[in-house]
PDB file of C-alpha atoms in Angstrom:
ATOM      1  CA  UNK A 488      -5.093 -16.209  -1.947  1.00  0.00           C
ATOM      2  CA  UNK A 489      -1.490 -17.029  -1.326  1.00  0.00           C
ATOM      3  CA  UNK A 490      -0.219 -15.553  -4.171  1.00  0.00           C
ATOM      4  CA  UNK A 491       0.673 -12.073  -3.320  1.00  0.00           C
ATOM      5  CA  UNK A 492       0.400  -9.751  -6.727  1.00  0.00           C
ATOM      6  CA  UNK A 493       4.175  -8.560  -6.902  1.00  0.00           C
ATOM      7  CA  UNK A 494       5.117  -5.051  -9.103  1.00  0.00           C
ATOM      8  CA  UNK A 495       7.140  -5.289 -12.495  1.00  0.00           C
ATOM      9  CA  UNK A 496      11.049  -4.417 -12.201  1.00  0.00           C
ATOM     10  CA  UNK A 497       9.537  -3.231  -8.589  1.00  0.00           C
ATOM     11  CA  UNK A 498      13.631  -2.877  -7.511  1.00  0.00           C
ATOM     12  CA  UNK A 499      13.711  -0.650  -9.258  1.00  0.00           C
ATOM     13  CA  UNK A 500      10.499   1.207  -8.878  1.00  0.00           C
ATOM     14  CA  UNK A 501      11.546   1.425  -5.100  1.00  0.00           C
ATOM     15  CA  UNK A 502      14.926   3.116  -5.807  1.00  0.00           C
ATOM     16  CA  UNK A 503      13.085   5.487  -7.912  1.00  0.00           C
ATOM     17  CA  UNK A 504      10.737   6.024  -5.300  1.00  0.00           C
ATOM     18  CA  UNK A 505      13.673   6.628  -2.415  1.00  0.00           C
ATOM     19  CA  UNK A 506      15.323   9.086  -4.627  1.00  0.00           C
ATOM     20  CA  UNK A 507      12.738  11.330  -4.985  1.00  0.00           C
ATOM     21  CA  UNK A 508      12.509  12.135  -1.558  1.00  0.00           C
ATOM     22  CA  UNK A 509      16.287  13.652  -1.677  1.00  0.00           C
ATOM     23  CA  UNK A 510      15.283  15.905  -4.497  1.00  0.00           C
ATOM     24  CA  UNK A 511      15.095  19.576  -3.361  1.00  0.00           C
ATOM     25  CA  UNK A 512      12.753  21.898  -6.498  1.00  0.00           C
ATOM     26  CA  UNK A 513      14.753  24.804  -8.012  1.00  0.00           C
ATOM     27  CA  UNK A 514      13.134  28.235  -7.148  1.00  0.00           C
ATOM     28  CA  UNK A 515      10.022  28.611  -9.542  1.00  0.00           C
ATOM     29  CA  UNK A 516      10.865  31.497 -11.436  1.00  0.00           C
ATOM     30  CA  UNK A 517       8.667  29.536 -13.816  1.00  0.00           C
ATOM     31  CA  UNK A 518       6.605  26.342 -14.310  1.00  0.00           C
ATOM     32  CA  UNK A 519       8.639  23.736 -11.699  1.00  0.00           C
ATOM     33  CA  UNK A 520       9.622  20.411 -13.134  1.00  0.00           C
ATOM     34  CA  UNK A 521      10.346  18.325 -10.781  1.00  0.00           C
ATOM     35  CA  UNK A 522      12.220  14.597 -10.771  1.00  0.00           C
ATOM     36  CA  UNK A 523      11.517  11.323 -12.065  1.00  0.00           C
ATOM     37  CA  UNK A 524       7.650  10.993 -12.832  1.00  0.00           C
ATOM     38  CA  UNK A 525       6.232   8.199 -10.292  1.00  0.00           C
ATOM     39  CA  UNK A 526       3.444   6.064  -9.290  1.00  0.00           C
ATOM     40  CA  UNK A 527       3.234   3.516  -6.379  1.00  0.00           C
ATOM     41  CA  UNK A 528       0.516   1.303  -6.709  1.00  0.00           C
ATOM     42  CA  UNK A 529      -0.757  -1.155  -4.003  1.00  0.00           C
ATOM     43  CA  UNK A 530      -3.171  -4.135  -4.292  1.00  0.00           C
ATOM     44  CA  UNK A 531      -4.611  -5.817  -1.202  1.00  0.00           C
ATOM     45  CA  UNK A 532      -7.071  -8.886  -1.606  1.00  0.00           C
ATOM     46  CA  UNK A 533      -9.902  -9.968   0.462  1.00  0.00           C
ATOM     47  CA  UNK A 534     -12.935 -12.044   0.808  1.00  0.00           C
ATOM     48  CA  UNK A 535     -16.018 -10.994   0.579  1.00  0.00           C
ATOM     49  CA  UNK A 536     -17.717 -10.425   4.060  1.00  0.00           C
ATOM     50  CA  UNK A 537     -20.676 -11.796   3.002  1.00  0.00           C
ATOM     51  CA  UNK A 538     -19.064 -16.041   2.983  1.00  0.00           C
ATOM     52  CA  UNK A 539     -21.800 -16.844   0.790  1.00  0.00           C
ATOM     53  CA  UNK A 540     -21.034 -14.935  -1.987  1.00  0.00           C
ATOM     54  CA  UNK A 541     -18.061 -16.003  -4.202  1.00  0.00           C
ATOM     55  CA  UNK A 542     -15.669 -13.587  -5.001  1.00  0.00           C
ATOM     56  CA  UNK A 543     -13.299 -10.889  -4.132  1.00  0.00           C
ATOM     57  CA  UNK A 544     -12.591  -7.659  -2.643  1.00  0.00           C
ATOM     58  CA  UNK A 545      -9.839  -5.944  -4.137  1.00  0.00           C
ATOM     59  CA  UNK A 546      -8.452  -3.080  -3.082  1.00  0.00           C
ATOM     60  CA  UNK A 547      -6.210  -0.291  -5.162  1.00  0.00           C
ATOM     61  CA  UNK A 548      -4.252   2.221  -3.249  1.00  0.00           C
ATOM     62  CA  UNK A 549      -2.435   4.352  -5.355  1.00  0.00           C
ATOM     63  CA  UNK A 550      -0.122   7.013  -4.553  1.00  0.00           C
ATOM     64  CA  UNK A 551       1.902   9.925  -6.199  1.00  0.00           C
ATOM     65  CA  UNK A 552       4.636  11.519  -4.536  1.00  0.00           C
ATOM     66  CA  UNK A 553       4.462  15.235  -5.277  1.00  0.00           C
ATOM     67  CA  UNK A 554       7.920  16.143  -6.048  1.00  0.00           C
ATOM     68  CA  UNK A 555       8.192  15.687  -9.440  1.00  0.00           C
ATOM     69  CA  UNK A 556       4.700  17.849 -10.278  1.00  0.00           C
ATOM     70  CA  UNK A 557       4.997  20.989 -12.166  1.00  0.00           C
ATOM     71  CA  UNK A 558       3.209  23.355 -10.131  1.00  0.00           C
ATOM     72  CA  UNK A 559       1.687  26.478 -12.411  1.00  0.00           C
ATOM     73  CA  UNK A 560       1.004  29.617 -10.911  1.00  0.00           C
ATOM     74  CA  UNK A 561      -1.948  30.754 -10.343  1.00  0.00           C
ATOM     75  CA  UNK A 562      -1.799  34.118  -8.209  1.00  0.00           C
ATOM     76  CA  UNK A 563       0.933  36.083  -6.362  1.00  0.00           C
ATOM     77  CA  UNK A 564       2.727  32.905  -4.270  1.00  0.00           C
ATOM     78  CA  UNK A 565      -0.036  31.108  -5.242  1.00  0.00           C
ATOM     79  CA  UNK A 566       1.087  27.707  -7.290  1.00  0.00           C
ATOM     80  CA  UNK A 567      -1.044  24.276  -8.531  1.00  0.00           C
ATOM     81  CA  UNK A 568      -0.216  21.316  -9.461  1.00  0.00           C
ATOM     82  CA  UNK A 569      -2.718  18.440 -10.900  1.00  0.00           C
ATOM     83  CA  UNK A 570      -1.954  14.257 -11.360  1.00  0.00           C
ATOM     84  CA  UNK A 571      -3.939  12.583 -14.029  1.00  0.00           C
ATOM     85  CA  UNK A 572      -4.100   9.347 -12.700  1.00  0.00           C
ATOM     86  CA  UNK A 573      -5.979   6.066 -14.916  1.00  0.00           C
ATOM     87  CA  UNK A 574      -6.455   2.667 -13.450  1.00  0.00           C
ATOM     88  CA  UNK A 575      -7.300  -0.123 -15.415  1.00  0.00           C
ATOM     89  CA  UNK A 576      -7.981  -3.882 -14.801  1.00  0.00           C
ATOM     90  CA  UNK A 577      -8.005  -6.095 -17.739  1.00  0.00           C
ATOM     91  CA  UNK A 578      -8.929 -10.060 -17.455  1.00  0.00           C
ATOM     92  CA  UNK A 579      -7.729 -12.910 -19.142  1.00  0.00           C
ATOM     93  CA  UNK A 580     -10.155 -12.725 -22.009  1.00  0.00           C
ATOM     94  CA  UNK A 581      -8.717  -8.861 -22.634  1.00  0.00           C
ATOM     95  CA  UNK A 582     -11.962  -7.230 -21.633  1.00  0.00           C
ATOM     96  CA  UNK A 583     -11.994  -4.470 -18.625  1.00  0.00           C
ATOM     97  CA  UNK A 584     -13.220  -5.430 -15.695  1.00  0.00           C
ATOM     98  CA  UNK A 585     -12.203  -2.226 -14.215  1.00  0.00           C
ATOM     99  CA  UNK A 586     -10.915   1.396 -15.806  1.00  0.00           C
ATOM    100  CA  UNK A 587     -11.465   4.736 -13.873  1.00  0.00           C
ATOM    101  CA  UNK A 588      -9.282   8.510 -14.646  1.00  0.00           C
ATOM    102  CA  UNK A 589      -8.865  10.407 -11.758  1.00  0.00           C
ATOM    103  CA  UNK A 590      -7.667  13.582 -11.211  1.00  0.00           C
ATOM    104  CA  UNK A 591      -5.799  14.611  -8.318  1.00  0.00           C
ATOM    105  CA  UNK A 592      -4.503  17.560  -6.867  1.00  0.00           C
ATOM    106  CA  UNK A 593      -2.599  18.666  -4.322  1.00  0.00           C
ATOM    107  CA  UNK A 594      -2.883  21.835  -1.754  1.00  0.00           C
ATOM    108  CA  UNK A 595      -2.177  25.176  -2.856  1.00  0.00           C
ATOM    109  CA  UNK A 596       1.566  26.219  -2.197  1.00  0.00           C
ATOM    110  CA  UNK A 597       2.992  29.560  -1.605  1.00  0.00           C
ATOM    111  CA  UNK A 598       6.240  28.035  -1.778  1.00  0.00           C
ATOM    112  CA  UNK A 599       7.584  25.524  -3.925  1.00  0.00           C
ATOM    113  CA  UNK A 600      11.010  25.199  -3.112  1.00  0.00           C
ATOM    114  CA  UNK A 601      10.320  23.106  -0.304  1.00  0.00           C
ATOM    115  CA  UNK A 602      12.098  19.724   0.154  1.00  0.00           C
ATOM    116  CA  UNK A 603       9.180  17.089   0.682  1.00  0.00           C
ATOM    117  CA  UNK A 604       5.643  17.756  -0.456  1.00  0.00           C
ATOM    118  CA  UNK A 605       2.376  16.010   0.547  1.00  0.00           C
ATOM    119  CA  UNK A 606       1.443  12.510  -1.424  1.00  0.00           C
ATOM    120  CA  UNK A 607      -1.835  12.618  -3.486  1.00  0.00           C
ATOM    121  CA  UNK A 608      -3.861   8.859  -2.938  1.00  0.00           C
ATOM    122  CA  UNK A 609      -6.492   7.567  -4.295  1.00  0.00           C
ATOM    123  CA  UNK A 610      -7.958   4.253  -3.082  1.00  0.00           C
ATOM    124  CA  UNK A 611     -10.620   2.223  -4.951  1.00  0.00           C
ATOM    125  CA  UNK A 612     -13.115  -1.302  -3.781  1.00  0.00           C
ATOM    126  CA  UNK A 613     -13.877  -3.744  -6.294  1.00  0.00           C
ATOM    127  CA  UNK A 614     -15.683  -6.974  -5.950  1.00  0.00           C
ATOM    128  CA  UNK A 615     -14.493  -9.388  -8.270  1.00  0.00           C
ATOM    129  CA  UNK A 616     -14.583 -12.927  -9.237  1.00  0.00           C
ATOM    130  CA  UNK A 617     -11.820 -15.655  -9.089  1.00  0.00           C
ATOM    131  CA  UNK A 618      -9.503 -15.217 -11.984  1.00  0.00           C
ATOM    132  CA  UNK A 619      -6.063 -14.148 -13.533  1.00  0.00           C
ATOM    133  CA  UNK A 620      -6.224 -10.461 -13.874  1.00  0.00           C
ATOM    134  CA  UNK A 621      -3.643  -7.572 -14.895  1.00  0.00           C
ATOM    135  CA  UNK A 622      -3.476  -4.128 -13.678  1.00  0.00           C
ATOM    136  CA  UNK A 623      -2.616  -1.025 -15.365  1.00  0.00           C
ATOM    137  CA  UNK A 624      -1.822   2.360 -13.675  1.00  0.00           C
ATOM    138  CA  UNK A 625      -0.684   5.382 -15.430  1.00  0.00           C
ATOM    139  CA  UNK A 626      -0.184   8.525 -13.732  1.00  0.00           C
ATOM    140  CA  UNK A 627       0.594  12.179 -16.171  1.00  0.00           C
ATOM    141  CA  UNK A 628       1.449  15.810 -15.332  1.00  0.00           C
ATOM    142  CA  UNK A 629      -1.668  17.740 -15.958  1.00  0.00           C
ATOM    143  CA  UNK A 630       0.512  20.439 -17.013  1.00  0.00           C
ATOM    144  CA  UNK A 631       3.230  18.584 -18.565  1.00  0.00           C
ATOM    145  CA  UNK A 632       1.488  15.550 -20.625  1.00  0.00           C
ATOM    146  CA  UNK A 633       5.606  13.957 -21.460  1.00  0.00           C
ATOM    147  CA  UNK A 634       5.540  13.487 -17.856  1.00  0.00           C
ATOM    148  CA  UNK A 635       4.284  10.615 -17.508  1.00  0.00           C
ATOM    149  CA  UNK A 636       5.023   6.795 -15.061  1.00  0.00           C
ATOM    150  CA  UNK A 637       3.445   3.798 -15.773  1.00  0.00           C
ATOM    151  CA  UNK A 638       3.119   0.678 -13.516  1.00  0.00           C
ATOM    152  CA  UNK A 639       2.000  -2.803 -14.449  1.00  0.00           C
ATOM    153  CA  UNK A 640       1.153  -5.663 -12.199  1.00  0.00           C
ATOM    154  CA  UNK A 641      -0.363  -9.278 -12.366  1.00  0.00           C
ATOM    155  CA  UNK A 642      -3.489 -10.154 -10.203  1.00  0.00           C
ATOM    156  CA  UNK A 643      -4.507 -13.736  -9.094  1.00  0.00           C
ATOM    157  CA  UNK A 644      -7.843 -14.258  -7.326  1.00  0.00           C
ATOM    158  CA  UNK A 645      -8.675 -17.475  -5.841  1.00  0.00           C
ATOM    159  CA  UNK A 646     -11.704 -17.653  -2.809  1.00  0.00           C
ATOM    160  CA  UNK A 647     -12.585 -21.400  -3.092  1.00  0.00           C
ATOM    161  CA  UNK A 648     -10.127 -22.165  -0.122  1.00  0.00           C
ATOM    162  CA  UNK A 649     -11.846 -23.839   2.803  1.00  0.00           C
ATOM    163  CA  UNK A 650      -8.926 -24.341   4.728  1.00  0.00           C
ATOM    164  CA  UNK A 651      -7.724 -21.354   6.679  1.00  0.00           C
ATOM    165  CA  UNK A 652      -6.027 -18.244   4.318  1.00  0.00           C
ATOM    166  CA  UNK A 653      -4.684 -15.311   5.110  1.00  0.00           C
ATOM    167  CA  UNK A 654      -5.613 -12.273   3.172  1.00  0.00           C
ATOM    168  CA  UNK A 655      -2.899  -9.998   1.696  1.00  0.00           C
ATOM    169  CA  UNK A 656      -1.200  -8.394   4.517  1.00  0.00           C
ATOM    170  CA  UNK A 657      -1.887  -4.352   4.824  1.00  0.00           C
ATOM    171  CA  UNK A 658       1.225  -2.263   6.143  1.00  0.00           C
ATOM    172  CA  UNK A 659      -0.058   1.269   7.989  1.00  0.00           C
ATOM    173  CA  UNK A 660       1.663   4.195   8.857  1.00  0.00           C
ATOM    174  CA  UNK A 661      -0.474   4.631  11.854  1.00  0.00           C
ATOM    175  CA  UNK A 662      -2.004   1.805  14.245  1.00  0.00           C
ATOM    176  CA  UNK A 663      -5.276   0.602  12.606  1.00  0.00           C
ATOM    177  CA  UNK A 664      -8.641   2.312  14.525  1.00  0.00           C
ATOM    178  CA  UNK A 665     -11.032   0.609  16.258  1.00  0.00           C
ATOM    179  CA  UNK A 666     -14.500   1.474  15.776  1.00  0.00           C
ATOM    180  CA  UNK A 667     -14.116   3.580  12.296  1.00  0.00           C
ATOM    181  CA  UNK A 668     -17.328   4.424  10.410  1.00  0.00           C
ATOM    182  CA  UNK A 669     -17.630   2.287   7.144  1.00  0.00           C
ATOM    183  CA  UNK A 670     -15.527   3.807   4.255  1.00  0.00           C
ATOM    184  CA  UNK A 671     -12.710   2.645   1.800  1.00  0.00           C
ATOM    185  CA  UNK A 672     -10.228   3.264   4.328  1.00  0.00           C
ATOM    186  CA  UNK A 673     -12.098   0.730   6.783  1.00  0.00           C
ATOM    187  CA  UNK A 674     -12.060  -2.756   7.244  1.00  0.00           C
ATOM    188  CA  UNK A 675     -13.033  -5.128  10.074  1.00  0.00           C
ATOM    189  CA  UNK A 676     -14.223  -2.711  11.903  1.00  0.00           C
ATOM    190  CA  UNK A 677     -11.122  -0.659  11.679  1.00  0.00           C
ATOM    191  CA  UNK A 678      -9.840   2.389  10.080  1.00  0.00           C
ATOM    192  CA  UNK A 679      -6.800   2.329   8.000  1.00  0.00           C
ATOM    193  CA  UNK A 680      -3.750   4.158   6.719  1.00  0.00           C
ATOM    194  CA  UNK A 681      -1.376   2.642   4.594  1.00  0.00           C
ATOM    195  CA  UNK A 682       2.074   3.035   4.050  1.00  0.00           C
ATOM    196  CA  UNK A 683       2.485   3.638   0.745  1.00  0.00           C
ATOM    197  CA  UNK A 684       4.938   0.830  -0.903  1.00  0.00           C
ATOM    198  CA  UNK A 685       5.558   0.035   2.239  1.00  0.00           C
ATOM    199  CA  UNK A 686       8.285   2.720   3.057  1.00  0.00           C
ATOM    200  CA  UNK A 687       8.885   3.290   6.352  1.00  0.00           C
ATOM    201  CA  UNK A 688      11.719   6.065   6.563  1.00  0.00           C
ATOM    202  CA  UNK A 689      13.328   8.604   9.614  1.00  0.00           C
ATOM    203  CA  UNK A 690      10.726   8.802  12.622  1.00  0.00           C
ATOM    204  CA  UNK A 691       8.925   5.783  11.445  1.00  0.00           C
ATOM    205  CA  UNK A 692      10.495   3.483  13.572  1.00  0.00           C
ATOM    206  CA  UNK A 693       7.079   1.454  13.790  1.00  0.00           C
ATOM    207  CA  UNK A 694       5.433  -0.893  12.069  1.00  0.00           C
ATOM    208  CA  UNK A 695       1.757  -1.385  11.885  1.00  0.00           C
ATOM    209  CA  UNK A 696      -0.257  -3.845  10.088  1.00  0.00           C
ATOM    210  CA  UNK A 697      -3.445  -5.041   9.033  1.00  0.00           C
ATOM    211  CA  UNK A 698      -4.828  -8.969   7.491  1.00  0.00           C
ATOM    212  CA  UNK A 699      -7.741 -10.769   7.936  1.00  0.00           C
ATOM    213  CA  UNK A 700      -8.266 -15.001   8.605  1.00  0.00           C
ATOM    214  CA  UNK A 701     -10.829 -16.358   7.137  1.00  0.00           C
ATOM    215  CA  UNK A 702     -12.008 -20.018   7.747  1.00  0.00           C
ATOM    216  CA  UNK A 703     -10.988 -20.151  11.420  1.00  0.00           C
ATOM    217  CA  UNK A 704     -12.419 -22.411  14.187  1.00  0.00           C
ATOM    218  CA  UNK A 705     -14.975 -20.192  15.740  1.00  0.00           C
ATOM    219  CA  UNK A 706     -13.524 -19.647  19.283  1.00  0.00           C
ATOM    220  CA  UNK A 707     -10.692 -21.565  18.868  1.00  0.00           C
ATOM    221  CA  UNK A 708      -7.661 -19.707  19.957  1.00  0.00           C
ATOM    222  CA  UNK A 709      -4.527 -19.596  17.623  1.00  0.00           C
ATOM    223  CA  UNK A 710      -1.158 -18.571  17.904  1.00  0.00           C
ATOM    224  CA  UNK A 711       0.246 -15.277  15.773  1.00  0.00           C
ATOM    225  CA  UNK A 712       3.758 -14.608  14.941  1.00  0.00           C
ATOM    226  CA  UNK A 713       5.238 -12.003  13.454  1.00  0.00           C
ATOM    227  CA  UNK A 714       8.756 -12.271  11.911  1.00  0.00           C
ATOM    228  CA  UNK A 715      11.020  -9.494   9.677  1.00  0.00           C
ATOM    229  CA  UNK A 716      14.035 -11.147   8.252  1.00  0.00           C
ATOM    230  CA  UNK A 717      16.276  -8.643   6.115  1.00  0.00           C
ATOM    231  CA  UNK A 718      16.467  -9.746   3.028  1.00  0.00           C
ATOM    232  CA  UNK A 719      19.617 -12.000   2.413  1.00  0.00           C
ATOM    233  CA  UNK A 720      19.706 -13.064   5.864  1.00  0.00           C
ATOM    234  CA  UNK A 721      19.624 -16.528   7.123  1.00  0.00           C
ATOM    235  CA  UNK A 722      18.258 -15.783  10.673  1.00  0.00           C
ATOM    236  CA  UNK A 723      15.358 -13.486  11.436  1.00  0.00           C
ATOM    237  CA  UNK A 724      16.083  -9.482  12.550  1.00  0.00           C
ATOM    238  CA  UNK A 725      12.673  -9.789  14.933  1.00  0.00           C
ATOM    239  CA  UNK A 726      10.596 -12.463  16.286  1.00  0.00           C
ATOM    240  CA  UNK A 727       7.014 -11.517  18.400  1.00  0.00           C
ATOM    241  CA  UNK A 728       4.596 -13.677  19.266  1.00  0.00           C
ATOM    242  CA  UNK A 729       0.688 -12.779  19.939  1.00  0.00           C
ATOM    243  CA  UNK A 730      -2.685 -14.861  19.870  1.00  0.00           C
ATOM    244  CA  UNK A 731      -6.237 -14.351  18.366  1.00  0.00           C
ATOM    245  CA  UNK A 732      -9.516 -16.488  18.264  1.00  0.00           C
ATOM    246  CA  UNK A 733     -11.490 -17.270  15.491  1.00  0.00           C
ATOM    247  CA  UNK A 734     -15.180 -15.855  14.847  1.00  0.00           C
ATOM    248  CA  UNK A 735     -17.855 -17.140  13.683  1.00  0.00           C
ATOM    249  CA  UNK A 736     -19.545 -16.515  10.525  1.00  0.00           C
ATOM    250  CA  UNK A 737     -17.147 -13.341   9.373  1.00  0.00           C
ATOM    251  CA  UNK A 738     -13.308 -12.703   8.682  1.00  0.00           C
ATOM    252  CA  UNK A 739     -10.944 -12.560  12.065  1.00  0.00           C
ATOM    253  CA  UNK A 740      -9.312  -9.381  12.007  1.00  0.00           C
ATOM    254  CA  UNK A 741      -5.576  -9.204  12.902  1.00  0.00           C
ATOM    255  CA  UNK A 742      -3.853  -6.264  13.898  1.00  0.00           C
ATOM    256  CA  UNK A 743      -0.768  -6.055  14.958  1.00  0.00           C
ATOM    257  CA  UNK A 744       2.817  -3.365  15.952  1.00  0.00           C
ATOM    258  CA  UNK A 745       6.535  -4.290  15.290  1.00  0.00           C
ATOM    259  CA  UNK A 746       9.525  -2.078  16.464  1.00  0.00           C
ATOM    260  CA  UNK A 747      11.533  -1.134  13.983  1.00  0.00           C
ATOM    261  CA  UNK A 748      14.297   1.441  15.895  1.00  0.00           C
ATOM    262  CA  UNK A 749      16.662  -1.259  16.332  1.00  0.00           C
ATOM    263  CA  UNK A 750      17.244  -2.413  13.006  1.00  0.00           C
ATOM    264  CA  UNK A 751      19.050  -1.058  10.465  1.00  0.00           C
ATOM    265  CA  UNK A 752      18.435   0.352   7.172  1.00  0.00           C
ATOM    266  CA  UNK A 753      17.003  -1.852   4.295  1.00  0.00           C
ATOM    267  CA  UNK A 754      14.806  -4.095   2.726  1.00  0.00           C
ATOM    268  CA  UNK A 755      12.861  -6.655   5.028  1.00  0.00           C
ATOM    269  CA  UNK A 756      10.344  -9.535   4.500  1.00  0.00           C
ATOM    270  CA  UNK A 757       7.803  -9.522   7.221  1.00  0.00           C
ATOM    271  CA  UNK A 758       5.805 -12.848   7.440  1.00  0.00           C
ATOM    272  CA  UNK A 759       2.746 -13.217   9.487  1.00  0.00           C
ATOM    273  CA  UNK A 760       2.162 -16.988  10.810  1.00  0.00           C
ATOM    274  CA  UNK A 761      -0.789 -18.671  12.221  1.00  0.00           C
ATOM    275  CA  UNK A 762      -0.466 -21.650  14.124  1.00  0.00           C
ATOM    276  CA  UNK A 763      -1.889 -24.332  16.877  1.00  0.00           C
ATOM    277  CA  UNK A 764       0.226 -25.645  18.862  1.00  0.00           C
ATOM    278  CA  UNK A 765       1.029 -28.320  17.111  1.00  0.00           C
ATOM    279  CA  UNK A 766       1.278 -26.859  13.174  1.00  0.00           C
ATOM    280  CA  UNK A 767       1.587 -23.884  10.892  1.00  0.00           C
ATOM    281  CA  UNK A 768      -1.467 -22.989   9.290  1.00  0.00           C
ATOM    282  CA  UNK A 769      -1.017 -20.489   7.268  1.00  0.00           C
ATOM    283  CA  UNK A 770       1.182 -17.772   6.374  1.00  0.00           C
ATOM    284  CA  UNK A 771       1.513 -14.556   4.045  1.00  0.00           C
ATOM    285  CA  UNK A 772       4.280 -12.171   3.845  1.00  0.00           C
ATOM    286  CA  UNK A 773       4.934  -8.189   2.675  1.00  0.00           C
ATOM    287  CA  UNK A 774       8.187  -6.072   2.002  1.00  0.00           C
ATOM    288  CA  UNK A 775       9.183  -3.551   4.576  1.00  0.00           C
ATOM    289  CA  UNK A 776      11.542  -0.836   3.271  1.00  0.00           C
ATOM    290  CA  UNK A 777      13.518   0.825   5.890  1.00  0.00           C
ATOM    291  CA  UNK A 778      15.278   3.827   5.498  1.00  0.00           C
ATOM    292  CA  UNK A 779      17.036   6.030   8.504  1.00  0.00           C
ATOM    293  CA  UNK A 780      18.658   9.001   6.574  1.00  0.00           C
ATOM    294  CA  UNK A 781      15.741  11.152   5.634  1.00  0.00           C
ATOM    295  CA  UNK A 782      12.172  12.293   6.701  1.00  0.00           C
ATOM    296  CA  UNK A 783       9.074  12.075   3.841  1.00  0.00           C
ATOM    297  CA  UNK A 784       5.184  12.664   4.249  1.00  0.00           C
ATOM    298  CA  UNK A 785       2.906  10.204   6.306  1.00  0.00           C
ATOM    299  CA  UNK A 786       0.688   7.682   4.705  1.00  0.00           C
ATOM    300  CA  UNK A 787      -2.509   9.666   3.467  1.00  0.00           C
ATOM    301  CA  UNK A 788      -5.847   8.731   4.746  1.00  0.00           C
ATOM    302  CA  UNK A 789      -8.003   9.998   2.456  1.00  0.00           C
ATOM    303  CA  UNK A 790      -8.089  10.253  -1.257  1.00  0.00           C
ATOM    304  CA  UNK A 791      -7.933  13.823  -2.896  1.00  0.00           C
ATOM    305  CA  UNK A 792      -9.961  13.637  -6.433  1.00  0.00           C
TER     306      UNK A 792
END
C-alpha cells in the first residue's frame, strides 16, 4: 500500500484549483457562467477491518468548487445551480468495477455575486480486491453540458503485506472526532472531514490528519513523527514527534495536528514515520498546499446528492 495513487498533470490541476477562488461572478442579469470548470478528486486506501478478508477499502472523495456553476433562476432572488458528477473505476482487464452519476446541488442563493461559494462533495466506500485499477471522474454543468472537467488517476491495491503499512494518509480540515456514529465520513472510530486536495488557505493555519497501521505489535509502543518539508528544500520546515501502541486484532488509528502559522506559503510534503527505537518502519507521505492570501469554504462533511 505504499504506492500513493497520484493525479494526472495534478500541477496543474492545483493552479486551476487556486485560481478559482480569486474569481469574483459578474452580476446575474442572466444565467452566471462562472470560471474554469473543476473537479478535485481524492482517493484514500485501506484495509479491510475485518484482517481475514483480503481486500481493500477504497475511498472516493470528490469535490466541486462552486464558482464556476451557472446558477439559473428560479424565483425573484432565487437562483440554482446543479453538478453532474460520474465516477468510474475500470480494472486492468477494461471491465468496471465501479461507475456511479451523481447529481449534486448546491443551496439556494439570493445572491450570486458573491466571492466564494460553498463546495458540493460526494464521498463513496468500495471494497475491492488487490489489483491495478484506473479512475475516471467527470464532473458537467447541469445547465451548461460544454462545461465540463475531467480527472484521471491510476489506482494500485496491494493488502498481502505482513509487515507493518501505513494506509494512505487522510488530511482534515477539522481535528478527526472521537466517538462518531458509523458512516462514510467515519473511520476508526472517528469522524472525518477532509480537506479537499489538500488546500489549506487564510485561517487554516492547522493541519489535521488521519492514517491507520496495520500489522503492529499488539501493545507494543512505537514512535510517530511527523515532518513537512517544502518542496525543493533540503532540510525539513517542521519536525514533531508523538507515540502510539499497537492493537490487537484491528487497524491502529493515528491522529494527529501540525501548526502551520509559521510557515510560509506553498507546496509541502508531509511524511508520517513509524519507528522503534532502533529503525524506521514504515512511512507514507501527502501534499500540503499552503496558501496565506485568500479565504475559501471549509472541507464539507457531508455529501449533497
Amino acid at each position: 500500500m505504499q504506492t500513493r495513487p497520484t493525479f494526472v498533470s495534478q500541477s496543474d490541476t492545483m493552479r486551476a484549483f487556486y485560481f478559482l477562488f480569486l474569481v469574483l461572478l459578474l452580476p446575474l442579469a442572466n444565467p452566471a457562467l462562472a470560471a474554469q470548470p473543476q473537479l478535485l478528486l481524492d482517493v484514500a486506501r485501506f484495509r479491510n477491518i475485518d484482517m481475514s478478508v483480503k481486500g481493500n477499502v477504497v475511498e472516493l472523495y470528490a469535490t466541486v468548487p462552486g464558482q464556476w456553476l451557472t446558477y439559473m433562476r428560479r424565483a425573484p432572488k432565487m437562483y440554482q445551480a446543479a453538478a453532474i458528477l460520474t465516477l468510474e473505476i475500470v480494472g486492468s482487464n477494461g471491465q468496471a468495477a465501479y461507475q456511479e452519476n451523481i447529481t449534486l446541488k448546491p443551496p439556494v442563493l439570493s445572491d450570486t455575486t458573491a466571492a466564494i461559494k460553498n463546495p458540493l462533495s460526494f464521498q463513496k466506500r468500495l471494497m475491492l480486491p488487490d489489483g491495478t485499477y484506473s479512475i475516471r471522474g467527470l464532473v458537467r454543468d447541469q445547465y451548461r453540458n460544454s462545461q465540463q472537467a475531467l480527472v484521471e488517476m491510476p489506482l494500485v491495491l496491494a493488502s498481502t503485506e505482513a509487515k507493518p503499512t501505513l494506509s494512505d494518509v487522510v488530511l482534515l480540515a477539522k481535528p478527526a472526532a472521537k466517538g462518531a456514529e458509523a458512516s462514510n465520513f467515519s473511520r476508526g472510530g472517528f469522524s472525518l472531514t477532509r480537506a479537499p486536495g489538500g488546500l489549506y488557505t487564510r485561517g487554516a493555519d492547522k493541519v489535521w490528519l488521519y492514517t491507520e497501521l496495520y500489522n503492529a505489535t499488539p501493545e507494543q509502543e512505537v514512535q510517530l513523527r511527523y515532518r513537512l518539508r517544502q518542496v525543493g528544500a533540503k532540510t525539513d520546515a517542521l519536525v514533531q514527534p508523538s507515540t502510539t501502541r499497537g492493537l490487537a486484532g484491528r487497524p491502529t488509528p493515528i491522529t494527529g495536528e501540525l501548526d502551520l502559522s509559521k510557515l510560509p506559503p506553498g507546496d509541502y510534503t508531509l511524511t508520517v514515520e513509524v519507528r522503534t527505537t532502533k529503525q524506521l518502519l514504515v512511512a507514507q507521505t501527502a501534499t500540503v498546499h499552503r496558501i496565506t492570501k485568500d479565504y475559501t469554504p471549509a472541507g464539507a462533511g457531508a455529501p449533497a446528492r
